[in-house]
């Protein structure tokens, strides 16, 4: 019997050693901010931009001496947690940041369903939660964001989808038509079949139709497709004027050469592909290609402040990638939050939410960043177009005032 | 086999579970408790897999799909029929068991790797069906679980309370698994694992028992799915496709599929090993991969068998392998 | 004595090869029947076709008057026919005790007048009690055969089919085997043995059937069969 | 009409890529008894080596050769270093390969980040016959695959080594008794399979941009085809690859596109149900329990 008891005890000790106690008490006047994102695993290409963007903003704020809230000045302390592209780790990291570290705000994550699961922890704990997933619109309703609602402290740092889709559709058609030389009447969508793809395409389809486009088909492909030729041939059979690739930059860049090979359409639109990548990889096309970036392009931008931001962003060591501009969905809103705290004069979550809803923040993406009634931002979208063999022109597109009739 | 003898093999697990239940007294960090809950939920599914693979010798790479069935059943029951946590446990268990039986039927004709890749295909098919299931399955964005969890009025949603609920279900799974291993049914499954032809010649209906093993493994997976749905509060198809299934197979093997402590050890190791390596995220993943390789090369029979063998050597008792059936080492 | 097992016109075709070309054979209650024949004469195929390992191409197998042609292996065992395999088989990863325990747990007939119903008594009977804790996989070949016998007996059969039970045994082990098998009829277990060890068959069987190229060429008391010219010519290549 | 022809041609091109992966898998899986789920990462390493070589000015053809050599050497080191110890218990080889997946992916991320990498296409001409277009680079891949499969087929089935190899998988001990140096053959086939993965990786990056995670998803189809065709059976791998390629091409082209993968997985389940050991019957592969 003795040996059996001993055996159980040793294994338990191994477990006990792992339960390291909560970290040492933090310094007096710092505010903790958490970031949960994929810094390893399959989503690292999108995830790494979050800590990079937030880290840059926090450094800038601390370098300027921190923020004055009420009569005290605070420095910001950034806590980065890798979710390893695994929902259980994302949940554990959120529990740690909310309950152990008692952070004032959380940014992340890059994956739609991770963010929703995280929100179930941050919201009851009254922790401000900023995320750039456009699909948050599904949960952000007037009742859920009202005080006492289940998403009162949740903010979507991307425009309402009908606005982004509307301005994108308008921009794409406006930029491509002169390059193609004849009016564009028929569009076909080729979209990745996952949460974001399904959500975005429903709005973009409506936006195209409201621009007078005939859209005979939306072709969904399994998210990790590499050989797109069957889908592209199917699109070709519909004889479209424009083929619109949504939304994952990597998949779109895999599909484009195959589309050019098959000569599918006289022009293409690549959502989420940055002109910077277009030039970096020396891509070229014998037909006009439009591109749009989320939210602003780093390769070629008509937005003066974007260049300064991205120079600092890449200088801080982040690799140049298709998703580098996603960092802006987080960078601007650290400054926005800091300004809200200063305006509210207190760190109280409810006061901060009120400040966030009334403030108009001058950020990189736009000089007039503001959250609407359902905690979503409204700003213009940047669409660029590359003429065959060459120069890229970009232009900001203003969003439509209200959603097209469904 | 004298009953007291086989009870002895349950004792280490019970002791370990009591210790695990006392962990909240050490006021561990919330991160630890959250990871422990996720690990515990995996362990419940692993006990199902240990009956299927450890006892019956059938490896399945679609076990996470069955957990998914459990989770989605719980979410849909809560959404459409307002059925809460406790009632959805048996219902989800039954649903997962039915799907498990369906996945099991081909195992009567196809065996070995051909069957493994088939279960892999089933796992992928389920993820595709859920992704394209429209509003009913919440399509690719998945489903929310709004129902609160309470027991006799006490809210379980507090982390440590949920942790204790998970430990309770892990204990239930361990005891059920122990009961199966030491029962006539368990011996029948082991006979099928060791030599199907001989088993049939002794009157064992091999086909029916194989399907039975799938059904049992499905029940464990379904219960695990309910606990997962109510813990994450939001489930989506990508959590139950092929790689999660491959990881469940990894956990049960690295722990020791045939031993009562195997699933527990495998689940805890795979969940907490990354915690010990907190270098830069990418470097710690490299180290994590290396550690997995090291563990299985140094302890080919799995963690528990390795610990037991090391234990005997350390106390230089006779190194012959212990004879209780439940603690036998993995044979060829 | 009623015919326990009655095989009529049993044929078995493997592709172009005719392993059994219409064999008639009966085994009576309380009898020890021997089936002999040169290698490849269809002895094992006969067994496999009765025990459900193979499905016969034609012919019928009836057991106590009931047609059991082609029923699955586990149904044959439940009907009360037990058998050992040519290559001695056991559950290698499990202990000897557990091997036999499994067999006793799956015997469904409720015949109580069988002596060996508990694992301990079975192991005692075949002389393996000392090894009950050992893994079956490490048993030497001779003991593996005895374990196979114990497994078959554990299902409380009315008829036991032994496929070359003495293969690989030394003389001492063969005599103990013969001594064990001889006791079976007293306990209501009829026996049918396949072997080509004539010395063993003479010791054990009172009746012999001879197979050659898939058909039966002789069937009768052991002494007569051994002097039958056809058997001598085919089997022993000339006078004994 | 030309659309149907184009879809069949697309299917043929998909088939060639999947078959090239399946040949490596069916060799290693079927003939050495090693369960290497990291075969996809071997492919990815082949792509990365090709990318690095081309980026440093080396011609594409030399780069592919380099990729084959590097991955072959890596295969040799991993077989000698790790998989040699798991021959007795293949399921442990499966765990080692899972660990390798994580290690190889994250080493590449550590040195060359996780962004998408591509090389300029070695051949740019695109042929067009009556509305049906095929890129010369895809035809190149089809021909190289056909050549590679033919050469491996001769090596494995016709030659002395091939027969000895298949014998050693059926029963390692008996083969050893007959004087077949089983250990050396297993290493030899593993290295050959790795070299094929290197070649596959090089051709893959010639067709599509790759990320450190592309290998993982591609290899699952390779496993499916290897098992559908029959483990260790090269003819089976080619035929099953063709079937899967055409089904995928037509289902994406004409069926419900979001169910494309469902068709190929469903097809695989049906084939295995009716031909439990694969279309052409192969070895049962490494032991399981």
GROMACS .gro file of C-alpha atoms in nm, chain C residues 32 82 100-129 146-160 162 176-191:
model
   64
  770UNK     CA    1  -1.250  -3.999  -3.075
  820UNK     CA    2  -1.458  -2.587  -2.998
  838UNK     CA    3  -0.839  -1.869  -1.998
  839UNK     CA    4  -1.064  -1.636  -1.800
  840UNK     CA    5  -1.178  -1.474  -2.125
  841UNK     CA    6  -1.261  -1.813  -2.276
  842UNK     CA    7  -1.466  -1.922  -1.971
  843UNK     CA    8  -1.659  -1.596  -1.982
  844UNK     CA    9  -1.778  -1.652  -2.335
  845UNK     CA   10  -1.911  -2.001  -2.308
  846UNK     CA   11  -2.286  -1.956  -2.341
  847UNK     CA   12  -2.416  -2.310  -2.307
  848UNK     CA   13  -2.527  -2.389  -1.957
  849UNK     CA   14  -2.405  -2.748  -1.950
  850UNK     CA   15  -2.301  -2.791  -1.593
  851UNK     CA   16  -2.177  -3.145  -1.618
  852UNK     CA   17  -1.842  -3.027  -1.743
  853UNK     CA   18  -1.548  -3.071  -1.500
  854UNK     CA   19  -1.335  -2.775  -1.595
  855UNK     CA   20  -1.546  -2.459  -1.557
  856UNK     CA   21  -1.311  -2.224  -1.368
  857UNK     CA   22  -0.982  -2.087  -1.504
  858UNK     CA   23  -0.788  -2.234  -1.210
  859UNK     CA   24  -0.922  -2.587  -1.268
  860UNK     CA   25  -0.849  -2.563  -1.642
  861UNK     CA   26  -0.492  -2.450  -1.584
  862UNK     CA   27  -0.456  -2.727  -1.327
  863UNK     CA   28  -0.586  -2.982  -1.580
  864UNK     CA   29  -0.340  -2.885  -1.855
  865UNK     CA   30  -0.059  -2.832  -1.604
  866UNK     CA   31  -0.002  -2.457  -1.655
  867UNK     CA   32  -0.101  -2.337  -1.306
  884UNK     CA   33  -0.159  -2.678  -2.399
  885UNK     CA   34  -0.294  -2.326  -2.341
  886UNK     CA   35  -0.477  -2.354  -2.677
  887UNK     CA   36  -0.632  -2.676  -2.552
  888UNK     CA   37  -0.736  -2.510  -2.224
  889UNK     CA   38  -0.897  -2.221  -2.419
  890UNK     CA   39  -1.099  -2.465  -2.631
  891UNK     CA   40  -1.211  -2.665  -2.324
  892UNK     CA   41  -1.308  -2.344  -2.140
  893UNK     CA   42  -1.603  -2.295  -2.382
  894UNK     CA   43  -1.757  -2.620  -2.241
  895UNK     CA   44  -1.785  -2.781  -2.584
  896UNK     CA   45  -1.968  -3.101  -2.677
  897UNK     CA   46  -1.722  -3.161  -2.964
  898UNK     CA   47  -1.361  -3.051  -2.983
  900UNK     CA   48  -0.788  -3.068  -3.266
  914UNK     CA   49   0.066  -3.616  -2.153
  915UNK     CA   50  -0.149  -3.477  -2.436
  916UNK     CA   51  -0.281  -3.821  -2.526
  917UNK     CA   52  -0.352  -3.886  -2.157
  918UNK     CA   53  -0.553  -3.559  -2.139
  919UNK     CA   54  -0.750  -3.614  -2.461
  920UNK     CA   55  -0.842  -3.969  -2.367
  921UNK     CA   56  -1.042  -3.836  -2.068
  922UNK     CA   57  -1.260  -3.611  -2.285
  923UNK     CA   58  -1.531  -3.867  -2.386
  924UNK     CA   59  -1.591  -3.957  -2.018
  925UNK     CA   60  -1.687  -3.590  -1.964
  926UNK     CA   61  -1.925  -3.580  -2.261
  927UNK     CA   62  -1.678  -3.424  -2.504
  928UNK     CA   63  -1.641  -3.604  -2.837
  929UNK     CA   64  -1.314  -3.549  -3.021
   0.00000   0.00000   0.00000
